[in-house]
PDB file of C-alpha atoms in Angstrom:
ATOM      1  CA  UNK A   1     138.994  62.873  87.561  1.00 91.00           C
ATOM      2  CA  UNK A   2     136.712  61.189  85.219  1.00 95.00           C
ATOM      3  CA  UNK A   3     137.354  61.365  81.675  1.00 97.00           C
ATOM      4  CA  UNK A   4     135.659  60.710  77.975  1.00 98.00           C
ATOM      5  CA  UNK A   5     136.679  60.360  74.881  1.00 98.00           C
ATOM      6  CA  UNK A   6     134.810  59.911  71.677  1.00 98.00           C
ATOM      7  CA  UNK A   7     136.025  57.965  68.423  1.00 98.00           C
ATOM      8  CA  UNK A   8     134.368  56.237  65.407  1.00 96.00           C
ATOM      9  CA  UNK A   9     134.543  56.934  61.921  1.00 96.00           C
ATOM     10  CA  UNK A  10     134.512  61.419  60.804  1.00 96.00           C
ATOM     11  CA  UNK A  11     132.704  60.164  57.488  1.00 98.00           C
ATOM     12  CA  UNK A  12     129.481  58.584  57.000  1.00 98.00           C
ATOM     13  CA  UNK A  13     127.632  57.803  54.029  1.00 98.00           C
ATOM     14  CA  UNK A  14     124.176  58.688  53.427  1.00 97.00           C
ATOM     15  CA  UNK A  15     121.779  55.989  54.664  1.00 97.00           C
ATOM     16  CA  UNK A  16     124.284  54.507  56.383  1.00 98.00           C
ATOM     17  CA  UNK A  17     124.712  54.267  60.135  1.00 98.00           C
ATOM     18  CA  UNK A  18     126.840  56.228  62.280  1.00 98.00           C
ATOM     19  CA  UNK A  19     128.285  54.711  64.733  1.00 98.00           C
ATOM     20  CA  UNK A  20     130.741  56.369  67.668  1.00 98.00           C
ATOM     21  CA  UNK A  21     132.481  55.091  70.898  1.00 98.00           C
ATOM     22  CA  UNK A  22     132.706  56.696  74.404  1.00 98.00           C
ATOM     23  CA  UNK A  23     135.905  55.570  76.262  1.00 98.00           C
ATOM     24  CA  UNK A  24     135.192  56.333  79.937  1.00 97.00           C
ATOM     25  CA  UNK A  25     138.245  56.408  82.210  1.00 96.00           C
ATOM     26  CA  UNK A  26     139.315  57.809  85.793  1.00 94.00           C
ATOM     27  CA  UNK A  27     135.746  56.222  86.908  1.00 92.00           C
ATOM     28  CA  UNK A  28     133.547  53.201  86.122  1.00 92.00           C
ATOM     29  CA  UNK A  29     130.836  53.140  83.982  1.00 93.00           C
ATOM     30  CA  UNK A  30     128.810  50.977  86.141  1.00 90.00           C
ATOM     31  CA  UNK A  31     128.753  53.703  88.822  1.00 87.00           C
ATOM     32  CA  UNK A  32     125.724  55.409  89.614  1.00 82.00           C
ATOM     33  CA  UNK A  33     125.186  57.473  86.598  1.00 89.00           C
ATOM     34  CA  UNK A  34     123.499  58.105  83.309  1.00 94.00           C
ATOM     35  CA  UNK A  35     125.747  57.925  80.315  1.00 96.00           C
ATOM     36  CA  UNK A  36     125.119  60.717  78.051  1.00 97.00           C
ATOM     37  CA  UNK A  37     125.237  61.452  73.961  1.00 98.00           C
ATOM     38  CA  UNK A  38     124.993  65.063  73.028  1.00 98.00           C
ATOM     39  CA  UNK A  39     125.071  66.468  69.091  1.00 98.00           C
ATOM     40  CA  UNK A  40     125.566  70.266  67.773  1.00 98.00           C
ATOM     41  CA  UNK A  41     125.011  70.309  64.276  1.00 98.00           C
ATOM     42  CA  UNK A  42     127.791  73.129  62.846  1.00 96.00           C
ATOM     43  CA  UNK A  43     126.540  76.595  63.936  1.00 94.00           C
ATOM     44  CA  UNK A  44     123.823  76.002  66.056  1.00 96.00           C
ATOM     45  CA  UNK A  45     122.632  74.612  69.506  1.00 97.00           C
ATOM     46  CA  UNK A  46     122.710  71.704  71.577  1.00 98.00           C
ATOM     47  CA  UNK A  47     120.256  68.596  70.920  1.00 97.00           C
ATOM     48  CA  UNK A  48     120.183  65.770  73.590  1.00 97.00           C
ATOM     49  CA  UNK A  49     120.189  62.163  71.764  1.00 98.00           C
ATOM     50  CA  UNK A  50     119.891  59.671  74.935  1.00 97.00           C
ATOM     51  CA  UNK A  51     121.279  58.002  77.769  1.00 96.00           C
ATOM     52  CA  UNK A  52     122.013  54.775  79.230  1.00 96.00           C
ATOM     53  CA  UNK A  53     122.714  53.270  82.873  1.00 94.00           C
ATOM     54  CA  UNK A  54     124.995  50.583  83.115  1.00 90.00           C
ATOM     55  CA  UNK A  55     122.317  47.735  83.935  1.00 90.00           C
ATOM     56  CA  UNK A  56     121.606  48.920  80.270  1.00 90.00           C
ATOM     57  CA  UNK A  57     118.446  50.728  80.678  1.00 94.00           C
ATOM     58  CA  UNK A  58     118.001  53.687  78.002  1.00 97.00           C
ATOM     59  CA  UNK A  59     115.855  56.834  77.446  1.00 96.00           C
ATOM     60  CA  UNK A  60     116.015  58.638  73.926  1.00 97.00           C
ATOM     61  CA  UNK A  61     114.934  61.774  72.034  1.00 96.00           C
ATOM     62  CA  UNK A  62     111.690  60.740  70.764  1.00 95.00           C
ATOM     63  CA  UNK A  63     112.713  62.331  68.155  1.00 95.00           C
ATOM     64  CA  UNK A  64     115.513  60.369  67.003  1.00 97.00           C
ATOM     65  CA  UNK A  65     113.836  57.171  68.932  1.00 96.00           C
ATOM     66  CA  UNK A  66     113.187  55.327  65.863  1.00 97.00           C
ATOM     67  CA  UNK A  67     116.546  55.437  64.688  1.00 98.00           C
ATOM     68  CA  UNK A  68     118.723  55.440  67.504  1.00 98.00           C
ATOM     69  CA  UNK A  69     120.487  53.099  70.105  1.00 98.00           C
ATOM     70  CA  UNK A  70     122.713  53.143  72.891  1.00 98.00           C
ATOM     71  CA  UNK A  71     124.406  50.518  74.586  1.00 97.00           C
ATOM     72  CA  UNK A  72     127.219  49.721  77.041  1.00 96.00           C
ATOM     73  CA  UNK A  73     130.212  47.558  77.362  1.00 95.00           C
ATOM     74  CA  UNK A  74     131.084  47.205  81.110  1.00 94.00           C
ATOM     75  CA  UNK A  75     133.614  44.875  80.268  1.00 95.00           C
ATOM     76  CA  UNK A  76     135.986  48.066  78.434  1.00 96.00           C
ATOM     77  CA  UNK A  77     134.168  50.456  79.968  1.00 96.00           C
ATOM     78  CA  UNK A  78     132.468  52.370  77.483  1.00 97.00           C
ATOM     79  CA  UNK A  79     129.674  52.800  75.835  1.00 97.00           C
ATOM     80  CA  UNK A  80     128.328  53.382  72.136  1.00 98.00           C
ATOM     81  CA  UNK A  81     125.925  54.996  69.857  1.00 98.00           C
ATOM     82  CA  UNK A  82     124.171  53.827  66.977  1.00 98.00           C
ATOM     83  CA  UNK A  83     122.004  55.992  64.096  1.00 98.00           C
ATOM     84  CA  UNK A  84     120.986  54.447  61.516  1.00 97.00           C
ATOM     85  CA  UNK A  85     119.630  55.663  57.885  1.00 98.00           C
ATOM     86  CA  UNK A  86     121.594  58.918  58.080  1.00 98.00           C
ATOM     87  CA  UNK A  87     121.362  62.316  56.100  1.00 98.00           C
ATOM     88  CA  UNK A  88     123.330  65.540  55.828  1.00 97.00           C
ATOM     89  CA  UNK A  89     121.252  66.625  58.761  1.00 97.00           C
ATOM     90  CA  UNK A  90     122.960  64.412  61.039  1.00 98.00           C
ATOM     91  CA  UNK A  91     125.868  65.958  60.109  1.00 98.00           C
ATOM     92  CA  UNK A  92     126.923  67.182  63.746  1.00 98.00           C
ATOM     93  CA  UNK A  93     129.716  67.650  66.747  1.00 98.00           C
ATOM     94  CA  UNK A  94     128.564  64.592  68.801  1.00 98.00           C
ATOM     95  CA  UNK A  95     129.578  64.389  72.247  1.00 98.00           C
ATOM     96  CA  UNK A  96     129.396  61.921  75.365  1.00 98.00           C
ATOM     97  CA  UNK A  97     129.187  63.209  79.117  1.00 97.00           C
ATOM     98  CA  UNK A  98     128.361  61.695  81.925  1.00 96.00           C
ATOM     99  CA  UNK A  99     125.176  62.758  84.316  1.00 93.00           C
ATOM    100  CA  UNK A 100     126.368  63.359  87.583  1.00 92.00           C
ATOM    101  CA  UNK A 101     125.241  60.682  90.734  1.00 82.00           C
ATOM    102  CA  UNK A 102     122.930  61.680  93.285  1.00 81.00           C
ATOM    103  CA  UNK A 103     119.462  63.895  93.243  1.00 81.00           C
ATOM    104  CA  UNK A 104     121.174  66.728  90.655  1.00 83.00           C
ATOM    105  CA  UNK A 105     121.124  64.908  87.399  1.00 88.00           C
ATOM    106  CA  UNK A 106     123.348  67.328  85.299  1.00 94.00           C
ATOM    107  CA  UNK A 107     126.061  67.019  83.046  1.00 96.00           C
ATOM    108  CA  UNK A 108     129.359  66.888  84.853  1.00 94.00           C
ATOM    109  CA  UNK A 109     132.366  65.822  82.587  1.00 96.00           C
ATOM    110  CA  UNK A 110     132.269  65.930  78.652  1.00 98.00           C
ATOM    111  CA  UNK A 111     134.313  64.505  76.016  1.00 98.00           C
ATOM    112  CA  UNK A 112     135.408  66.788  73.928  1.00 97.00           C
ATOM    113  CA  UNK A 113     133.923  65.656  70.719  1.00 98.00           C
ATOM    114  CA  UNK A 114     133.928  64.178  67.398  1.00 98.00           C
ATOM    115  CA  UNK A 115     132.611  65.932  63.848  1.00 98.00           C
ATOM    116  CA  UNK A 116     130.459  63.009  61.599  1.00 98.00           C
ATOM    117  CA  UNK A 117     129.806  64.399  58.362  1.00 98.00           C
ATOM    118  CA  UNK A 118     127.160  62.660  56.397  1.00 98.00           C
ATOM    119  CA  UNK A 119     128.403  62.856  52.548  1.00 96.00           C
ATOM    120  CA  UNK A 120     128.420  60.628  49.917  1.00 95.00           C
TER     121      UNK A 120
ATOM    122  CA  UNK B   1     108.443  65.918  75.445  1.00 87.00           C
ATOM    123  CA  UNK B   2     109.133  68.957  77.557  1.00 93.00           C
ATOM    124  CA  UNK B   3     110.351  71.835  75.227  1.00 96.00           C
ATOM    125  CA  UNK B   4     112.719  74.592  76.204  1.00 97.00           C
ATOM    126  CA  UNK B   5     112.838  77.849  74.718  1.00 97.00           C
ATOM    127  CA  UNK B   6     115.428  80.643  75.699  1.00 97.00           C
ATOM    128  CA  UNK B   7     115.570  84.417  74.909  1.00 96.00           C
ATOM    129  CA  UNK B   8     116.765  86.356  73.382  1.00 97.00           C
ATOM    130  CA  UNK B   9     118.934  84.547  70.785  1.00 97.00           C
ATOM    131  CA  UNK B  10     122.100  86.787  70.988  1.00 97.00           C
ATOM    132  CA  UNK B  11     122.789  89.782  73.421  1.00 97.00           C
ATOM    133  CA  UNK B  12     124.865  92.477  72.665  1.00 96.00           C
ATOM    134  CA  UNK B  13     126.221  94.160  76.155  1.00 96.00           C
ATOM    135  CA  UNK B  14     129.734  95.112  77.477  1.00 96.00           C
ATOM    136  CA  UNK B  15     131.951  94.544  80.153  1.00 96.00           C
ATOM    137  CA  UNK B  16     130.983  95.454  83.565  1.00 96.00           C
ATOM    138  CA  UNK B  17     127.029  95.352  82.516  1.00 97.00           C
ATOM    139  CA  UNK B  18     124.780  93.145  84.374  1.00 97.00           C
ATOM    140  CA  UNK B  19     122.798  90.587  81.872  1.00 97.00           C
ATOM    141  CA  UNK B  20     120.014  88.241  81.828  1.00 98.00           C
ATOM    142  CA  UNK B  21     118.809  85.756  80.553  1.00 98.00           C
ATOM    143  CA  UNK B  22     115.421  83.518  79.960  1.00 98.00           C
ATOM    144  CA  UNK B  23     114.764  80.169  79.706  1.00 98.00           C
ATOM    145  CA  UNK B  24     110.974  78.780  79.706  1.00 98.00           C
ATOM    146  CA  UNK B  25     110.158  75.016  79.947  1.00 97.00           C
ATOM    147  CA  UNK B  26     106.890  74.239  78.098  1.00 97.00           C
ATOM    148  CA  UNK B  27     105.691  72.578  81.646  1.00 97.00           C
ATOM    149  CA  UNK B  28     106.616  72.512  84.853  1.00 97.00           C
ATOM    150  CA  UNK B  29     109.854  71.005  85.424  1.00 95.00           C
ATOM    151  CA  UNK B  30     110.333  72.560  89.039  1.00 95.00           C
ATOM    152  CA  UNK B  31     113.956  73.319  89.538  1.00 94.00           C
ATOM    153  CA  UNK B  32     115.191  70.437  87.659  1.00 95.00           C
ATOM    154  CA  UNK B  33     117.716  73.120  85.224  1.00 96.00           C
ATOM    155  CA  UNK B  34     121.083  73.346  84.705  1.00 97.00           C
ATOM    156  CA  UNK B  35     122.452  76.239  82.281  1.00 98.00           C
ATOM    157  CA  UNK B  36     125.791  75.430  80.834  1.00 98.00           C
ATOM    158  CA  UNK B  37     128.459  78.138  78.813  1.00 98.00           C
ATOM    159  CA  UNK B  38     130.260  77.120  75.722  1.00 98.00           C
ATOM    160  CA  UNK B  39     133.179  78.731  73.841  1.00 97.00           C
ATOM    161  CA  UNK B  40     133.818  78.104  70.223  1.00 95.00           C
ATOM    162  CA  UNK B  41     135.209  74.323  69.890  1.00 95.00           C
ATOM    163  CA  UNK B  42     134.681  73.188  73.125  1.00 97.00           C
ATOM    164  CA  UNK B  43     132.231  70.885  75.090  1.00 98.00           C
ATOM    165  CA  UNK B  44     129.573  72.634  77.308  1.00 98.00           C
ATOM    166  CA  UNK B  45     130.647  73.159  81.096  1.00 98.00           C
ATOM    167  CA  UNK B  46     128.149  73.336  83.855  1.00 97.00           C
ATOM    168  CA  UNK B  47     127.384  76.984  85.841  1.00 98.00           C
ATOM    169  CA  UNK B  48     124.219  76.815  87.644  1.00 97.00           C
ATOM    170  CA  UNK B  49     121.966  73.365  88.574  1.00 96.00           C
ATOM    171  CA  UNK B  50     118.945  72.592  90.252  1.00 96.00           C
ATOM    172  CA  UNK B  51     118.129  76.085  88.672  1.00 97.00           C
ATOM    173  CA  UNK B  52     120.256  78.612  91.227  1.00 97.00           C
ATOM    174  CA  UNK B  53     123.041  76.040  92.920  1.00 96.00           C
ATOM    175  CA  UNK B  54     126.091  77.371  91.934  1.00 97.00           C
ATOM    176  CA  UNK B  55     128.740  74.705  90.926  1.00 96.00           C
ATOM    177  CA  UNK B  56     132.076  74.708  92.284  1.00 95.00           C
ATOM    178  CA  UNK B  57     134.811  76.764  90.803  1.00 96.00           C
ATOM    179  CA  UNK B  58     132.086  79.367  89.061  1.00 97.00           C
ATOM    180  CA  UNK B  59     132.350  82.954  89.887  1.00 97.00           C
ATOM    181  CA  UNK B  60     130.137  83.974  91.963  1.00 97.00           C
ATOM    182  CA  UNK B  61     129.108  86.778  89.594  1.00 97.00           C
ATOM    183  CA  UNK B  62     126.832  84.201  87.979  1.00 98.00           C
ATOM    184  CA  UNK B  63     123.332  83.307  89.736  1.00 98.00           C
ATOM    185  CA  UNK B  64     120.633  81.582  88.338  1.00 98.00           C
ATOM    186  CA  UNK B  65     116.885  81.854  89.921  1.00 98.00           C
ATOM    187  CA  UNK B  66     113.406  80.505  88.831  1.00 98.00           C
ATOM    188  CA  UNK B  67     110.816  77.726  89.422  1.00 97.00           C
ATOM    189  CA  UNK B  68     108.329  75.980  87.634  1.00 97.00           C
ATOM    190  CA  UNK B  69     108.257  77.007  84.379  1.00 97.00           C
ATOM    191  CA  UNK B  70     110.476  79.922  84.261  1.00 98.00           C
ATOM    192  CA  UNK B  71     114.036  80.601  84.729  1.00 98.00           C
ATOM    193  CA  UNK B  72     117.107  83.168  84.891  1.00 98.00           C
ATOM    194  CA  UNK B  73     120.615  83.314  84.786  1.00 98.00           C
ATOM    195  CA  UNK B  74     122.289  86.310  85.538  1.00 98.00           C
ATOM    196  CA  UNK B  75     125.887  87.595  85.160  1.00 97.00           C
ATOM    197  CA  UNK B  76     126.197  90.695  87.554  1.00 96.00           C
ATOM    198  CA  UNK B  77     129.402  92.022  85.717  1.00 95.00           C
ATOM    199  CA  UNK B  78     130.286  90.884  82.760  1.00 96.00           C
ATOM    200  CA  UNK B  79     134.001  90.247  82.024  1.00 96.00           C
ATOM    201  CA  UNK B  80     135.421  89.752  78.934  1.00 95.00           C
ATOM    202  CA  UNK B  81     136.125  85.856  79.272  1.00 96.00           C
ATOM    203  CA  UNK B  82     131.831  85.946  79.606  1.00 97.00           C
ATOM    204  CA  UNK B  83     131.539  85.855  75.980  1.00 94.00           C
ATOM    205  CA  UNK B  84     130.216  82.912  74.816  1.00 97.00           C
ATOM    206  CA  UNK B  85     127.107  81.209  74.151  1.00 98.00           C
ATOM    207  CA  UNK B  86     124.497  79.927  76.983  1.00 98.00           C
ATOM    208  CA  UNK B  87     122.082  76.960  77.105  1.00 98.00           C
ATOM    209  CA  UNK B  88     119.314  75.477  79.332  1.00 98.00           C
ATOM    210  CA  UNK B  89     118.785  72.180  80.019  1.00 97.00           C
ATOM    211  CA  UNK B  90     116.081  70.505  81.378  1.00 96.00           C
ATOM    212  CA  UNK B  91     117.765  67.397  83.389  1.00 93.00           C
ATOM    213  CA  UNK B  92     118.240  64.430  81.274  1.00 89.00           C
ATOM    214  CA  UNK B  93     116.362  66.535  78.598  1.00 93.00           C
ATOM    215  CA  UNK B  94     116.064  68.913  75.641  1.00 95.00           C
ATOM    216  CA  UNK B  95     118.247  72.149  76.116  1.00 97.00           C
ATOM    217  CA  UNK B  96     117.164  75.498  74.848  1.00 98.00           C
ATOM    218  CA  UNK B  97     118.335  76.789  71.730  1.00 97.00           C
ATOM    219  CA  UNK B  98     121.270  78.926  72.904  1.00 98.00           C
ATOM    220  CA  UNK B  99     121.779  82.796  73.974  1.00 98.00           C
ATOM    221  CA  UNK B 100     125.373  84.228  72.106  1.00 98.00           C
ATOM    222  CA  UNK B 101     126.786  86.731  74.135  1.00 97.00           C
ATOM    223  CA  UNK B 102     128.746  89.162  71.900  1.00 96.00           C
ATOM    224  CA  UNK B 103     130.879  92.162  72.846  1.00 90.00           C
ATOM    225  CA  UNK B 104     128.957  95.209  72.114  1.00 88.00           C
TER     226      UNK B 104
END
């Protein structure tokens, strides 16, 4: 049973970069799958951020592109996001899951995620 | 960027009713959709993929239909641990923006 876990810092200054930790275990993270970050700013929906594969190949939300990037650490199996020059509006749930092998390229297993508030 | 938009927002209904709801991608996307449920404070878990494959463990009371640019998921009886909110996702994509499901 494959399982995440998200950590990094709950409080993030405004400009300043956020930066969070997916700890992937029961499973490696060089299998064949897409490694996932999710956010849900408080009260509303689901926006996807951007993935990785473990030969370190990465796809982002164009909107977020310019600000934004993942990367992976086969060696501790995990992998990590980065968003730099933050406001309140990236105040948000974030979550990592995992995109599930094979032709149907959903999202299988979740972490069960991490509030980052941006505040000074 | 493909775009996903969902309707309605929030649905009133009650237990034993049959629902639906809508979820149009802003091109064709063929049947490359999953649609997730969500309860207050938890992550997402998957329902439906490759737009009407139902995953295992899910009730069969759920179905999800569609092609192209338009898509469904259905709940022939609701029961009451149904009520939660529902999103869209276009694989390795944007997701819609959400359909609450509230007791009526």
């Amino acid at each position: 049973q494959v399982q995440l876990q998200e950590s990094g810092p709950g409080l993030v200054k405004p400009s300043g970069t956020l930066s969070l930790t997916c700890a992937v275990s029961g499973g490696s993270i060089s299998s064949s799958s897409w490694w996932t970050w999710v956010r849900q700013p408080p009260g509303t929906g689901l926006e996807w951020i951007g993935e990785i594969y473990h030969s370190g190949g990465t796809n982002y939300n164009p909107s977020l592109q310019s600000r934004v990037t993942i990367s992976v650490d086969k060696s501790k199996n995990q992998f990590s996001l980065k968003l730099n020059s933050v406001t309140a509006a990236d105040t948000a749930v974030y979550f990592c899951a995992r995109v599930k092998a094979g032709v149907d390229d959903y999202l299988d297993y979740w972490g069960q995620g991490t509030l980052v508030t941006v505040s000074s | 960027d493909i775009q996903m938009t969902q309707s309605p927002s929030t649905l009133s209904a009650s237990v034993g009713d049959r629902v639906t709801i809508t979820c149009r991608a802003s091109q064709s996307i063929s049947n490359w959709l999953a649609w997730y449920q969500q309860k207050p404070g938890k992550a997402p878990k998957v329902l439906i993929y490759k737009a009407s494959s139902l995953e295992s463990g899910v009730p069969s009371r759920f179905s999800g239909s569609g092609s192209g640019t338009e898509f469904t998921l259905t709940i022939s009886s609701l029961q009451p641990d149904d009520f939660a909110t529902y999103y869209c996702q276009h694989y390795r994509g944007s997701f819609g923006q959400g359909t609450k499901l509230e007791i009526k």
